[in-house]
mmCIF file of C-alpha atoms in Angstrom:
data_model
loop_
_atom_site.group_PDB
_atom_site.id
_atom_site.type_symbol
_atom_site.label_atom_id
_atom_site.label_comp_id
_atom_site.label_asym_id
_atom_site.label_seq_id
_atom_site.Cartn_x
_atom_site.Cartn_y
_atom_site.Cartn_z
ATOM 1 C CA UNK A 269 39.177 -93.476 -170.834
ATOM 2 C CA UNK A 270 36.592 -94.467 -168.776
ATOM 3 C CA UNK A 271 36.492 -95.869 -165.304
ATOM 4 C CA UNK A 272 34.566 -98.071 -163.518
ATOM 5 C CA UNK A 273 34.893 -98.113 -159.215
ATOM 6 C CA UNK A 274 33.435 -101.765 -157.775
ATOM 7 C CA UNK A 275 33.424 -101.569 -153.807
ATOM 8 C CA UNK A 276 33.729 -104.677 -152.256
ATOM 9 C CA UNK A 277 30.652 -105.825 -150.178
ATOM 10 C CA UNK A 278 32.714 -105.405 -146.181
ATOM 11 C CA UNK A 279 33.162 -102.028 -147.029
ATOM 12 C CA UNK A 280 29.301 -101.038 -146.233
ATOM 13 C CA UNK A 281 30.756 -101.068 -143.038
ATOM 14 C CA UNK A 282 30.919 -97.699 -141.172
ATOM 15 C CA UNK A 283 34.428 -98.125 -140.178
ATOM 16 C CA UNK A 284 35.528 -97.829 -143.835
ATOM 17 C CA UNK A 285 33.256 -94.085 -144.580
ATOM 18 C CA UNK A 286 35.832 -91.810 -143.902
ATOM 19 C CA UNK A 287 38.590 -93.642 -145.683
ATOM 20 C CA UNK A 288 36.150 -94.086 -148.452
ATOM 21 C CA UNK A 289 35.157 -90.379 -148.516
ATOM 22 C CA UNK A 290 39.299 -89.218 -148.836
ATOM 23 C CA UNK A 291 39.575 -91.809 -151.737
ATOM 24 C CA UNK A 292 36.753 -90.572 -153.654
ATOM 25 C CA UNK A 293 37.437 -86.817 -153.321
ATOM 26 C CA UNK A 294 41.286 -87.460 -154.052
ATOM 27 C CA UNK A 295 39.884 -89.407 -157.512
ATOM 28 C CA UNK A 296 37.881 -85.988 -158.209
ATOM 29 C CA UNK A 297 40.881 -83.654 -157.607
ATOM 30 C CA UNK A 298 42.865 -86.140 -160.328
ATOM 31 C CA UNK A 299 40.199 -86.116 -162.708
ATOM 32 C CA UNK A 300 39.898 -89.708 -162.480
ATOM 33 C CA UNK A 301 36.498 -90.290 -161.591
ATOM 34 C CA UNK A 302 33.827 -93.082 -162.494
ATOM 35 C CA UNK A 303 30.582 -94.534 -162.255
ATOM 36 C CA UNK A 304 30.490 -96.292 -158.642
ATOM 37 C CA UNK A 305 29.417 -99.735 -158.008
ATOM 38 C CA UNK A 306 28.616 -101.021 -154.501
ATOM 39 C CA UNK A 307 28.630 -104.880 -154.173
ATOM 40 C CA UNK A 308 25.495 -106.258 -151.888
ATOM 41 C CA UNK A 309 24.228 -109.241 -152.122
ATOM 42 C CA UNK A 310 21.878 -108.530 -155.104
ATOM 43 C CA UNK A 311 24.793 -107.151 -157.068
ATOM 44 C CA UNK A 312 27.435 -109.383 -157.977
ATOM 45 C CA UNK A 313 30.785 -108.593 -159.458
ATOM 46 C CA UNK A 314 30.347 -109.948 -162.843
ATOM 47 C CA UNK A 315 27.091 -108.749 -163.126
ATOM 48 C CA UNK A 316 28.662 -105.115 -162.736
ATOM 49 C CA UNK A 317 31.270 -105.489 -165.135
ATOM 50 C CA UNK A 318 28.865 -107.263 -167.447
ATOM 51 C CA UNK A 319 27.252 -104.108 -167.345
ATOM 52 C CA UNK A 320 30.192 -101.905 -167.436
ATOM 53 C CA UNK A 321 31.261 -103.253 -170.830
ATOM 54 C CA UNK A 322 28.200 -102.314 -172.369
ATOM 55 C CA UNK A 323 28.359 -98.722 -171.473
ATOM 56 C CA UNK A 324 31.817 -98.671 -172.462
ATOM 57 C CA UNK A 325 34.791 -98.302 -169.289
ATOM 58 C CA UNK A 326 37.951 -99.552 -170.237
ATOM 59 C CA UNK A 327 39.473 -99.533 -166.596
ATOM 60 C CA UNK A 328 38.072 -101.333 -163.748
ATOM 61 C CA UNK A 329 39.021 -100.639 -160.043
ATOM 62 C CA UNK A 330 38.219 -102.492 -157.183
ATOM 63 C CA UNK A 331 38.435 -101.383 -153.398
ATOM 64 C CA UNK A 332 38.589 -104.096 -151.266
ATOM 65 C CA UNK A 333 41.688 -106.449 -149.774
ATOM 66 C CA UNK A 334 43.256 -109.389 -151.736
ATOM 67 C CA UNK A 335 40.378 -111.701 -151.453
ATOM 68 C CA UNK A 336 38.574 -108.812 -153.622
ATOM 69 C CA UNK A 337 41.472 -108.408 -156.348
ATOM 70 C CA UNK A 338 41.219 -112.448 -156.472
ATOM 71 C CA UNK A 339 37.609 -112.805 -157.212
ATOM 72 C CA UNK A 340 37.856 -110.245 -160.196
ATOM 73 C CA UNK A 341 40.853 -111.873 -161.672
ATOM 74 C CA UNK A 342 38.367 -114.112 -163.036
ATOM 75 C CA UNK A 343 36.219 -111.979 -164.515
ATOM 76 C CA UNK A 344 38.698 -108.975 -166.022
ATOM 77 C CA UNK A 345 40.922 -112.078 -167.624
ATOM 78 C CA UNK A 346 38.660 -112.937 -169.788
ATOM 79 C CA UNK A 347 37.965 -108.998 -171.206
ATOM 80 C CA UNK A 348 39.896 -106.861 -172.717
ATOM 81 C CA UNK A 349 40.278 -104.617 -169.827
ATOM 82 C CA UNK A 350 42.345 -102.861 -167.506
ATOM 83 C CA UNK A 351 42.591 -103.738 -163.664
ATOM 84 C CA UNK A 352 43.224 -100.873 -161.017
ATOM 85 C CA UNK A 353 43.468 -101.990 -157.074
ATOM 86 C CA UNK A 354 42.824 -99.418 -154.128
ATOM 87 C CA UNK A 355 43.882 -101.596 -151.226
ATOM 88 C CA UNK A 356 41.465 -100.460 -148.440
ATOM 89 C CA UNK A 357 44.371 -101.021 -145.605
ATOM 90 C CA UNK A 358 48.187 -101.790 -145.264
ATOM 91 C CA UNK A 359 47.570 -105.455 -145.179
ATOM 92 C CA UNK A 360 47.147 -106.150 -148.916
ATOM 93 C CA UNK A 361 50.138 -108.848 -149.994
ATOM 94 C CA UNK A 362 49.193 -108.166 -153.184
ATOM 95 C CA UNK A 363 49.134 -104.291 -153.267
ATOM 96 C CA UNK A 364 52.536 -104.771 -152.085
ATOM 97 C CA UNK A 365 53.478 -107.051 -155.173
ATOM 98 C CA UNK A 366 52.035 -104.275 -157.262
ATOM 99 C CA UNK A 367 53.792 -101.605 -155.808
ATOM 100 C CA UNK A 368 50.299 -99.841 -154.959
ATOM 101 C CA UNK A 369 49.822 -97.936 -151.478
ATOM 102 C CA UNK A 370 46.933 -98.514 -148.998
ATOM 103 C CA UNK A 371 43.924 -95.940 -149.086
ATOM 104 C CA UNK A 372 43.668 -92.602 -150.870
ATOM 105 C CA UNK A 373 47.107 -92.822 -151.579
ATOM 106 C CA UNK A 374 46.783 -95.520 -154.196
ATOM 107 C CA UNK A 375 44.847 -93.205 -155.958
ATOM 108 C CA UNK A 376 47.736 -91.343 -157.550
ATOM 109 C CA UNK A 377 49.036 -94.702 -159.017
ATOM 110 C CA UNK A 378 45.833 -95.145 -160.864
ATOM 111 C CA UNK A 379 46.356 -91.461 -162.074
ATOM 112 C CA UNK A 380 50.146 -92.430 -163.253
ATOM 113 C CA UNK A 381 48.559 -95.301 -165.010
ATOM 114 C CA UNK A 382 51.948 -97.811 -165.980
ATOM 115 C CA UNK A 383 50.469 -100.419 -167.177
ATOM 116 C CA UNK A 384 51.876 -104.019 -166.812
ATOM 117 C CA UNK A 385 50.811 -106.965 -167.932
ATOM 118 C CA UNK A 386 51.569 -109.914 -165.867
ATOM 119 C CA UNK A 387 50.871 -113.924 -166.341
ATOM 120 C CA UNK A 388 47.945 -115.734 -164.211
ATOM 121 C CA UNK A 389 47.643 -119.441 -163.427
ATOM 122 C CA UNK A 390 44.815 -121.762 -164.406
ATOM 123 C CA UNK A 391 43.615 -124.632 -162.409
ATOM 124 C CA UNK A 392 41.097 -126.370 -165.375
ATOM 125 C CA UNK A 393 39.415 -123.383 -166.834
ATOM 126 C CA UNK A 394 39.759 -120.903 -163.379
ATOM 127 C CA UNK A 395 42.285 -118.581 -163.239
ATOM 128 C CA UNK A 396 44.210 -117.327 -159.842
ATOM 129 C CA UNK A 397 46.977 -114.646 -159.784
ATOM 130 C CA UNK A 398 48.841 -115.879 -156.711
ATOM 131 C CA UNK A 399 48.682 -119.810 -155.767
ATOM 132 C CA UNK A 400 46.654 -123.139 -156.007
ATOM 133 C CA UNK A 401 47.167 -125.520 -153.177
ATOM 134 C CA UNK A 402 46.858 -129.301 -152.286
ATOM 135 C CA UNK A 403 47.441 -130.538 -149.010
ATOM 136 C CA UNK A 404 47.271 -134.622 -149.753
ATOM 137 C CA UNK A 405 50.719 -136.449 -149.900
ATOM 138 C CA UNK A 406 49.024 -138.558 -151.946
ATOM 139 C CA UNK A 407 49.429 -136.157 -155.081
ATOM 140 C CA UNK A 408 50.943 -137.162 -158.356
ATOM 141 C CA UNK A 409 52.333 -134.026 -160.738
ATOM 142 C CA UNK A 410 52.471 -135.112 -164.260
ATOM 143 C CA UNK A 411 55.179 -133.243 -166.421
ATOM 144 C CA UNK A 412 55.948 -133.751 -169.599
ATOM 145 C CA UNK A 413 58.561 -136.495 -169.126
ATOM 146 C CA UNK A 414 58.026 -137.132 -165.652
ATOM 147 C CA UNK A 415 55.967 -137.130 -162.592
ATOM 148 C CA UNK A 416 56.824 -135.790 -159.040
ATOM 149 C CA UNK A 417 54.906 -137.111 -155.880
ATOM 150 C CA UNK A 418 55.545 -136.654 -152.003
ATOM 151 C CA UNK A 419 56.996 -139.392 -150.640
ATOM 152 C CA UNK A 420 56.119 -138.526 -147.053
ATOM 153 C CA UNK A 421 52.790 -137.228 -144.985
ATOM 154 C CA UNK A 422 51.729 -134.018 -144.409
ATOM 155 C CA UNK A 423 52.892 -131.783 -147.379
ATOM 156 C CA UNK A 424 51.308 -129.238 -149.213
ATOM 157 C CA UNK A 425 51.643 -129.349 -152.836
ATOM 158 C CA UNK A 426 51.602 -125.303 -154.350
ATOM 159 C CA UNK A 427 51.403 -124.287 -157.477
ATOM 160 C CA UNK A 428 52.324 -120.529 -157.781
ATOM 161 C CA UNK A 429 52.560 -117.679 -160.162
ATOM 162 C CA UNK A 430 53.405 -115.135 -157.161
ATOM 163 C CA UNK A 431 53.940 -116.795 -153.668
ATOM 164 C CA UNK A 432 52.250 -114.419 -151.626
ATOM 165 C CA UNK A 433 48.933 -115.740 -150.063
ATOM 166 C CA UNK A 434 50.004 -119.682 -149.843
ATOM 167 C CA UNK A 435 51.122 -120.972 -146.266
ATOM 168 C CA UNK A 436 54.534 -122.057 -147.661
ATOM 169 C CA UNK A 437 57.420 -121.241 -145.263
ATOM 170 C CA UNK A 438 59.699 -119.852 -148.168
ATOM 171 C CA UNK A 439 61.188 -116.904 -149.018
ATOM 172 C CA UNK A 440 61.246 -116.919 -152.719
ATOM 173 C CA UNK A 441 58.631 -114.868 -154.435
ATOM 174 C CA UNK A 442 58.479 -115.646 -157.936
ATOM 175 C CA UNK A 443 57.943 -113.342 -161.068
ATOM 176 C CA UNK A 444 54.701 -112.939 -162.537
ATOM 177 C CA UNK A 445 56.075 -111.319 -165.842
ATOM 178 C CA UNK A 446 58.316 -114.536 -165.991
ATOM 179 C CA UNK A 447 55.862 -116.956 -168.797
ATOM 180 C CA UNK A 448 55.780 -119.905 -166.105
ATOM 181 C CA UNK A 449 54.848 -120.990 -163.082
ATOM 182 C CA UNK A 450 56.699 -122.752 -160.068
ATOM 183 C CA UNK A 451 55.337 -126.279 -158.262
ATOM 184 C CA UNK A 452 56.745 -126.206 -154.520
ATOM 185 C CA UNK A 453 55.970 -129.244 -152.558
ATOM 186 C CA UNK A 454 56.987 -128.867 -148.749
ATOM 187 C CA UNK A 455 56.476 -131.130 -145.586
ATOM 188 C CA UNK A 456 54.893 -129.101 -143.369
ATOM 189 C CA UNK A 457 56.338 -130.242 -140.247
ATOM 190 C CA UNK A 458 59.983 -129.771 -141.036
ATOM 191 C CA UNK A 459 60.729 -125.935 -140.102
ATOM 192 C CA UNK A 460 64.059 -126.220 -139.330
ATOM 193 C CA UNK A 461 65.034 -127.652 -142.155
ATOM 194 C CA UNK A 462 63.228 -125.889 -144.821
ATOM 195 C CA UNK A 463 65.504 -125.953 -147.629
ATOM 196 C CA UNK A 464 65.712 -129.270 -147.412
ATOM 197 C CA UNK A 465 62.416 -130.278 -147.614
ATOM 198 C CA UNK A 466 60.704 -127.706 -149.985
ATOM 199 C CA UNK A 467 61.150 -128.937 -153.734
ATOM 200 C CA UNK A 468 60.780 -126.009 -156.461
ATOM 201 C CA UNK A 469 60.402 -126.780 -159.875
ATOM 202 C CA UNK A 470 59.060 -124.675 -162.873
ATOM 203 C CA UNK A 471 57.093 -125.891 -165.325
ATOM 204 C CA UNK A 472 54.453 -124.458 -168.059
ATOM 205 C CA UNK A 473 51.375 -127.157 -167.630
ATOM 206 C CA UNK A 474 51.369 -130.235 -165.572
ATOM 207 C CA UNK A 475 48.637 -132.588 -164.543
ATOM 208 C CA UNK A 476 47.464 -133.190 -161.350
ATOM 209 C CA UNK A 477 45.991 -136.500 -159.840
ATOM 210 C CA UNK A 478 45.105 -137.541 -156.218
ATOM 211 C CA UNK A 479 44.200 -141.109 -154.948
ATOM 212 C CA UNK A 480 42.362 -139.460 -152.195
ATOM 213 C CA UNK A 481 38.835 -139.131 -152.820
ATOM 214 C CA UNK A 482 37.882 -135.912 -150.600
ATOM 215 C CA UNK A 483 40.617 -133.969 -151.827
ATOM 216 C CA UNK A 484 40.413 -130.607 -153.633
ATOM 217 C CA UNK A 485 42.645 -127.785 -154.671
ATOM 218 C CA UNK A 486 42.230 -124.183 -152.855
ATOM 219 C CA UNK A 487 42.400 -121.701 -155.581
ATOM 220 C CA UNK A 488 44.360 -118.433 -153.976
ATOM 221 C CA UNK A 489 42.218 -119.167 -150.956
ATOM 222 C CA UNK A 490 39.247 -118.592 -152.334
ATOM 223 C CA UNK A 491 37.602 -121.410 -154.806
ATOM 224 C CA UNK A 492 38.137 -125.272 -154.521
ATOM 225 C CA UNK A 493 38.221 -127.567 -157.106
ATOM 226 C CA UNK A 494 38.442 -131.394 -157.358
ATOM 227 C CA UNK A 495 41.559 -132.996 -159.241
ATOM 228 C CA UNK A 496 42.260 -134.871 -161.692
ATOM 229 C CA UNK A 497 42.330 -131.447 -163.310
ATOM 230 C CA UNK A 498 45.353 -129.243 -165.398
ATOM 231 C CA UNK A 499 47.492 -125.934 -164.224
ATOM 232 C CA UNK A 500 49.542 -124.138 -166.094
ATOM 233 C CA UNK A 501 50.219 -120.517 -167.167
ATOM 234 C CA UNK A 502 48.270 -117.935 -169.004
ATOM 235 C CA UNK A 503 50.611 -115.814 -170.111
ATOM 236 C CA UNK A 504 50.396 -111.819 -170.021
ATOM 237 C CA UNK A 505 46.736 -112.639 -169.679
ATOM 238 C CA UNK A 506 45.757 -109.433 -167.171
ATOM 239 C CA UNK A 507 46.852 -106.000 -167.829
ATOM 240 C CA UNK A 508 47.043 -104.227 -164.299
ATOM 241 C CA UNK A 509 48.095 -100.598 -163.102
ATOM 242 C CA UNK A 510 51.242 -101.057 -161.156
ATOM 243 C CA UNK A 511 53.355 -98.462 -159.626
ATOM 244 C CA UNK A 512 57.070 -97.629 -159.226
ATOM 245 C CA UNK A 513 57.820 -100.008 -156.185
ATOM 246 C CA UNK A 514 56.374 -103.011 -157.544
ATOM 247 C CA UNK A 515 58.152 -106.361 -156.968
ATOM 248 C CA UNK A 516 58.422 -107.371 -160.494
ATOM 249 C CA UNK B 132 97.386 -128.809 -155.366
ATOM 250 C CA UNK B 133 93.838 -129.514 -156.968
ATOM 251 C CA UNK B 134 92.367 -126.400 -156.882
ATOM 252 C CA UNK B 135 88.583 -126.168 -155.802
ATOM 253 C CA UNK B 136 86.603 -124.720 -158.358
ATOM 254 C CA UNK B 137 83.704 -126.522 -158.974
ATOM 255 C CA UNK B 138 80.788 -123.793 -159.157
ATOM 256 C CA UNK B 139 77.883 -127.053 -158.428
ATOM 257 C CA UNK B 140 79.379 -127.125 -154.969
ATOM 258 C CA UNK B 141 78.294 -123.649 -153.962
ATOM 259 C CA UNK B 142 75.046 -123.659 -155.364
ATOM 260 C CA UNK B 143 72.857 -122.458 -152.710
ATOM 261 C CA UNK B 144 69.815 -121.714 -154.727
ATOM 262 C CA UNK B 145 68.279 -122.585 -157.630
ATOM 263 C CA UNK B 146 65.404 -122.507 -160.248
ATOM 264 C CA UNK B 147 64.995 -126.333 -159.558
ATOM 265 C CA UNK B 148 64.884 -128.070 -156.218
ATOM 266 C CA UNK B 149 63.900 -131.246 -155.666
ATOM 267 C CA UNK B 150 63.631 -131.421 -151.815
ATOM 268 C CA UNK B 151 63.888 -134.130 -149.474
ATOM 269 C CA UNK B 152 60.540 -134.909 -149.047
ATOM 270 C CA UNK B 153 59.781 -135.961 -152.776
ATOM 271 C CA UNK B 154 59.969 -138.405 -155.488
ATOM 272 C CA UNK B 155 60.662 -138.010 -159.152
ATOM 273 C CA UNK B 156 60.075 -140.470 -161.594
ATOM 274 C CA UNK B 157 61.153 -139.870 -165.295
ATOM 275 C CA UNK B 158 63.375 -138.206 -167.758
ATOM 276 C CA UNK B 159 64.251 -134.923 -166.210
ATOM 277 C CA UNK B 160 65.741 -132.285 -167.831
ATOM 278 C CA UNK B 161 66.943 -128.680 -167.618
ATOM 279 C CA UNK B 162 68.748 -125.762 -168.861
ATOM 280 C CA UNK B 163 69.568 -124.267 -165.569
ATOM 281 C CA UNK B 164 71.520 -125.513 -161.918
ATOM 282 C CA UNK B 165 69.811 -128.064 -160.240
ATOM 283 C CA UNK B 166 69.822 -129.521 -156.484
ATOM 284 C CA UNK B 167 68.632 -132.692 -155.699
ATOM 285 C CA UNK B 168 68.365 -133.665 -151.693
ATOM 286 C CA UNK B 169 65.029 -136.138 -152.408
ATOM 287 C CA UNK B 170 64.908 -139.184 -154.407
ATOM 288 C CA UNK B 171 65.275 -139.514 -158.154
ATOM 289 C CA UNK B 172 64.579 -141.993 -160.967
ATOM 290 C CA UNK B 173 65.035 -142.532 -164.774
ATOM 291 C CA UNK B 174 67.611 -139.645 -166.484
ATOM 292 C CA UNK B 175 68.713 -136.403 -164.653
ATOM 293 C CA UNK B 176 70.158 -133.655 -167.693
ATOM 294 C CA UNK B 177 70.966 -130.548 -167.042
ATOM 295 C CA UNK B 178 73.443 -127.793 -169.327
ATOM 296 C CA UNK B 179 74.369 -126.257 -166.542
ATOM 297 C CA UNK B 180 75.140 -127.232 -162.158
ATOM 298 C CA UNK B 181 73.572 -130.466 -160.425
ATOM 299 C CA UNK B 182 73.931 -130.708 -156.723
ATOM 300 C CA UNK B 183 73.484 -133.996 -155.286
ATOM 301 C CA UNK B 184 72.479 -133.521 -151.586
ATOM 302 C CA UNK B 185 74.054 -135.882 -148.669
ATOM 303 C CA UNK B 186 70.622 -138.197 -148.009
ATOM 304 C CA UNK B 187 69.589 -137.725 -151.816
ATOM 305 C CA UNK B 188 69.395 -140.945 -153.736
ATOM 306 C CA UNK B 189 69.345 -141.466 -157.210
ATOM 307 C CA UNK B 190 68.951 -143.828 -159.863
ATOM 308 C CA UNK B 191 69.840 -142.519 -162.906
ATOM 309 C CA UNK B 192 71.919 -141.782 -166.031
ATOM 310 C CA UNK B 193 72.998 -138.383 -165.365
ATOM 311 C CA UNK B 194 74.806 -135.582 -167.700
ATOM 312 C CA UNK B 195 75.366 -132.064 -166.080
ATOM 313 C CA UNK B 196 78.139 -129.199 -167.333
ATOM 314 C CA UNK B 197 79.189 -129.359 -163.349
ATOM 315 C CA UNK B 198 78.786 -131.742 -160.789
ATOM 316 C CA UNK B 199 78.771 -132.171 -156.716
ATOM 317 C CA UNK B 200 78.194 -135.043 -155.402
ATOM 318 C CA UNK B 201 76.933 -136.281 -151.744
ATOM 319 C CA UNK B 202 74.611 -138.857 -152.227
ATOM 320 C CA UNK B 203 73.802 -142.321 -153.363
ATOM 321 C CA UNK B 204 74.322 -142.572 -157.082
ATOM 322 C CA UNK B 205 73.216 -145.463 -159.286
ATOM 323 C CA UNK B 206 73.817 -144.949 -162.895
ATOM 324 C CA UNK B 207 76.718 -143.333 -164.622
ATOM 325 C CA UNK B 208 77.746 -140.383 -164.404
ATOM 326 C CA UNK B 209 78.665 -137.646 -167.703
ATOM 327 C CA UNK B 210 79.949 -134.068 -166.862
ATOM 328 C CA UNK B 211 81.331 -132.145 -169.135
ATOM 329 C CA UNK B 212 83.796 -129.786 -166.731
ATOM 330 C CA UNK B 213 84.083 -130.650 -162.835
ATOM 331 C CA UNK B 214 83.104 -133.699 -160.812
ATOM 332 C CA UNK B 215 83.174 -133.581 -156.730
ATOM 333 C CA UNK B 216 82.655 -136.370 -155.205
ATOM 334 C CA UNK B 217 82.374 -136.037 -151.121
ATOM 335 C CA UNK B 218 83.314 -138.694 -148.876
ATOM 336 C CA UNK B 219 79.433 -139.454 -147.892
ATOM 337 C CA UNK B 220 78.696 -140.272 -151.748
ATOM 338 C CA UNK B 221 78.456 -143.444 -152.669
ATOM 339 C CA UNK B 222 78.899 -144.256 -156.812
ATOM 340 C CA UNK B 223 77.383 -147.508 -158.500
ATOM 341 C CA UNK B 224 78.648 -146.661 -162.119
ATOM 342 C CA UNK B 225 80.765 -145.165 -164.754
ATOM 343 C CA UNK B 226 81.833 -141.437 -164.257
ATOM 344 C CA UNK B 227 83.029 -139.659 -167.178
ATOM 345 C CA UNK B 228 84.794 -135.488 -166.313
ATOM 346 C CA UNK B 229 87.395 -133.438 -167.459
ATOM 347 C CA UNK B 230 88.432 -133.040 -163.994
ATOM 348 C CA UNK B 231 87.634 -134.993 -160.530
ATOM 349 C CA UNK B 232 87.865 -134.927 -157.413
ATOM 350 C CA UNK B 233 87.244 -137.783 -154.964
ATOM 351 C CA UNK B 234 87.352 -137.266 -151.451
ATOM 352 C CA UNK B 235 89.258 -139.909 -148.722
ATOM 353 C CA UNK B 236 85.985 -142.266 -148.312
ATOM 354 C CA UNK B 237 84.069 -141.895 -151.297
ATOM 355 C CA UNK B 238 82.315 -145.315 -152.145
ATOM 356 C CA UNK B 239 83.114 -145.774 -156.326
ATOM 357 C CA UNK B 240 81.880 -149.215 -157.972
ATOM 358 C CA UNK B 241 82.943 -148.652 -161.513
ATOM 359 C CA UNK B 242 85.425 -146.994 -164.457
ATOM 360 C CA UNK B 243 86.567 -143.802 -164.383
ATOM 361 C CA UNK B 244 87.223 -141.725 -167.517
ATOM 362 C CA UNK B 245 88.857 -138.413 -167.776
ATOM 363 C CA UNK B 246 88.250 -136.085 -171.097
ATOM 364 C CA UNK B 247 89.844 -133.166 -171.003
ATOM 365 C CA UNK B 248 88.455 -129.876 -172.644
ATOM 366 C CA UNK B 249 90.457 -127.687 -173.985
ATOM 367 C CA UNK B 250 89.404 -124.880 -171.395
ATOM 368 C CA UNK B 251 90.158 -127.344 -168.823
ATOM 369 C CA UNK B 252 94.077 -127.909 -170.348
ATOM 370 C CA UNK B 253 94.567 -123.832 -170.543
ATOM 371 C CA UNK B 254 93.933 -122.712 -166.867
ATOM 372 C CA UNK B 255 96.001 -123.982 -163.830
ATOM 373 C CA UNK B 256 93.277 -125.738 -162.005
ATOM 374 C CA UNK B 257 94.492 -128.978 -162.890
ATOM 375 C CA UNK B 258 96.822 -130.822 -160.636
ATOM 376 C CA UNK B 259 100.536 -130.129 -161.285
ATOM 377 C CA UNK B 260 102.862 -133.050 -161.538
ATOM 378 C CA UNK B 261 106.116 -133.207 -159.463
#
């Protein structure tokens, strides 16, 4: 088992050394070590994995915060690899999904190594693990047998597989492991009333249109992408080290 | 006494919402509880609870196990155990149920039909004659 460490590009910062420093000798005392990859901007993270496939690691582990584990989503779903995270601070949403600590402390979950392998959604061929987003009230979903729209301004049309990142003002998070994903349309300006106004309905692949020209999805905050376009599940497509207080 | 029993009233959550601020168009099934509180067209099926929500309106055939009942219905209506119908709902249509219950003020514009089940004839929930 080999591993491969990818450190996200903020972390050059000085503020990070000492954390880094307890997280790399705590992967020495667990006999977990790997080659090290710092991200710059020569070094991109498909380049490094590119290049960690062909000298063989089967695990890949990347240091950063959730905008990190989102960009390599992308890659690792298309390889037949495993993902570890080592959240960097206390504010990763999805560390806490995982059930993975902040800091040196995740380090004994990669050790553990349960291995789970969890469902991602695709907007067109791009893959997120948490949400895609719309915020156009002039969006058309396109089910199998029929189509659901707004039918008021200001609402934001989400398509999750987790519910962690997207600015919905719900409190359901939904199961990864669960082979589909959930559409939530809610009007942004009704608070009070929140159950009211937030419509949830699960679904496997629906199409998307929008009569607004400039509008564009937000792929879990990261990537946009112009409809008409498809999302649906990708089931069990990422295998991921989880530990014992994950949410799922 | 009628007794209340109808598990679609307390629904409070449930795998499909469709909220007030939407609009479905189309055959719509599902195999779990549903709560509608937007606005709904074409067929509504589900084998299990359908809420209809007090602003909600809907035009559509619609065939639930359990049903409440709030809204603006146009279409009829097929459950297969208990119907509640509040006194805000309003009814253009047949409704078919084993058992019903209409509240003082309900607005009904069409038959009414009960089928009993034979679950429904062996418990006490349904009203006893004097």
């Amino acid at each position: 088992m080999s591993y491969l460490y990818i450190y996200d590009n903020f972390l050059s910062a000085k503020k990070y050394q000492s954390s880094l420093y307890k997280i790399e000798n705590r992967l020495v005392d667990l006999g977990i070590k790997g080659k090290v990859v710092r991200l710059n901007v020569l070094k991109n993270m498909n380049e490094v994995v590119e290049d960690g496939i062909k000298a063989d690691i089967t695990t890949v582990v990347v240091i950063g915060d959730d905008l990190s584990f989102s960009k390599i989503i992308n890659i690792i779903a298309k390889k037949d690899l495993v993902l570890g995270i080592i959240p960097v601070n206390n504010k990763s949403k999805f560390a806490k999904i995982l059930g993975v600590p902040p800091a040196h402390q995740a380090c004994e979950i990669l050790a553990q190594r349960i291995i789970k392998e969890v469902d991602l959604g695709m907007v067109g061929h791009y893959y997120f693990i948490d949400s895609a987003t719309i915020t156009n009230e002039e969006t058309t979903v396109k089910f199998g047998s029929y189509n659901a729209s707004p039918s008021s301004k200001q609402n934001i049309v989400s398509f999750n597989n987790l519910n962690v990142l997207s600015e919905l003002n719900i409190d359901n998070k939904f199961n990864p492991t669960d082979g589909q994903l959930e559409l939530v349309i809610q009007n942004t300006d009704v608070l009070l009333t929140k159950n009211k106004s937030t419509t949830i309905l699960p679904f496997t692949k629906v199409s998307v249109e929008c009569q607004q020209p400039g509008a564009f999805i937000v792929i879990d905050q990261i990537t946009k992408l112009k409809p008409p376009t498809t999302v649906q599940i990708a089931p069990n497509k990422l295998k991921v080290i989880v530990g014992a207080q994950r949410m799922f | 006494m009628f007794k209340e029993e109808n598990p679609a009233k307390d629904i409070k959550t449930a795998d499909t919402v469709i909220g007030a601020s939407v609009k479905v168009e189309g055959d719509f099934n599902s195999d779990h509880d549903i709560i509608i509180e937007g606005s709904v067209s074409g067929n509504v099926k589900t084998k299990n609870n359908l809420k209809i929500g007090k602003n909600s309106k809907v035009k559509a055939e619609i065939s639930a196990k359990n049903a409440f009942i709030a809204g603006t219905v146009t279409g009829n209506v097929v459950v297969q155990d208990k119907l509640h119908v509040t006194s805000d709902a309003e009814i253009k249509g047949n409704i078919t149920a084993s058992l019903i219950m209409v509240e003082l003020g309900a607005k009904l514009n069409g038959q009414c039909r009960i089928t009993p089940t034979p679950e429904a004839l062996n418990n006490n929930s349904l009203p006893k004659k004097e």
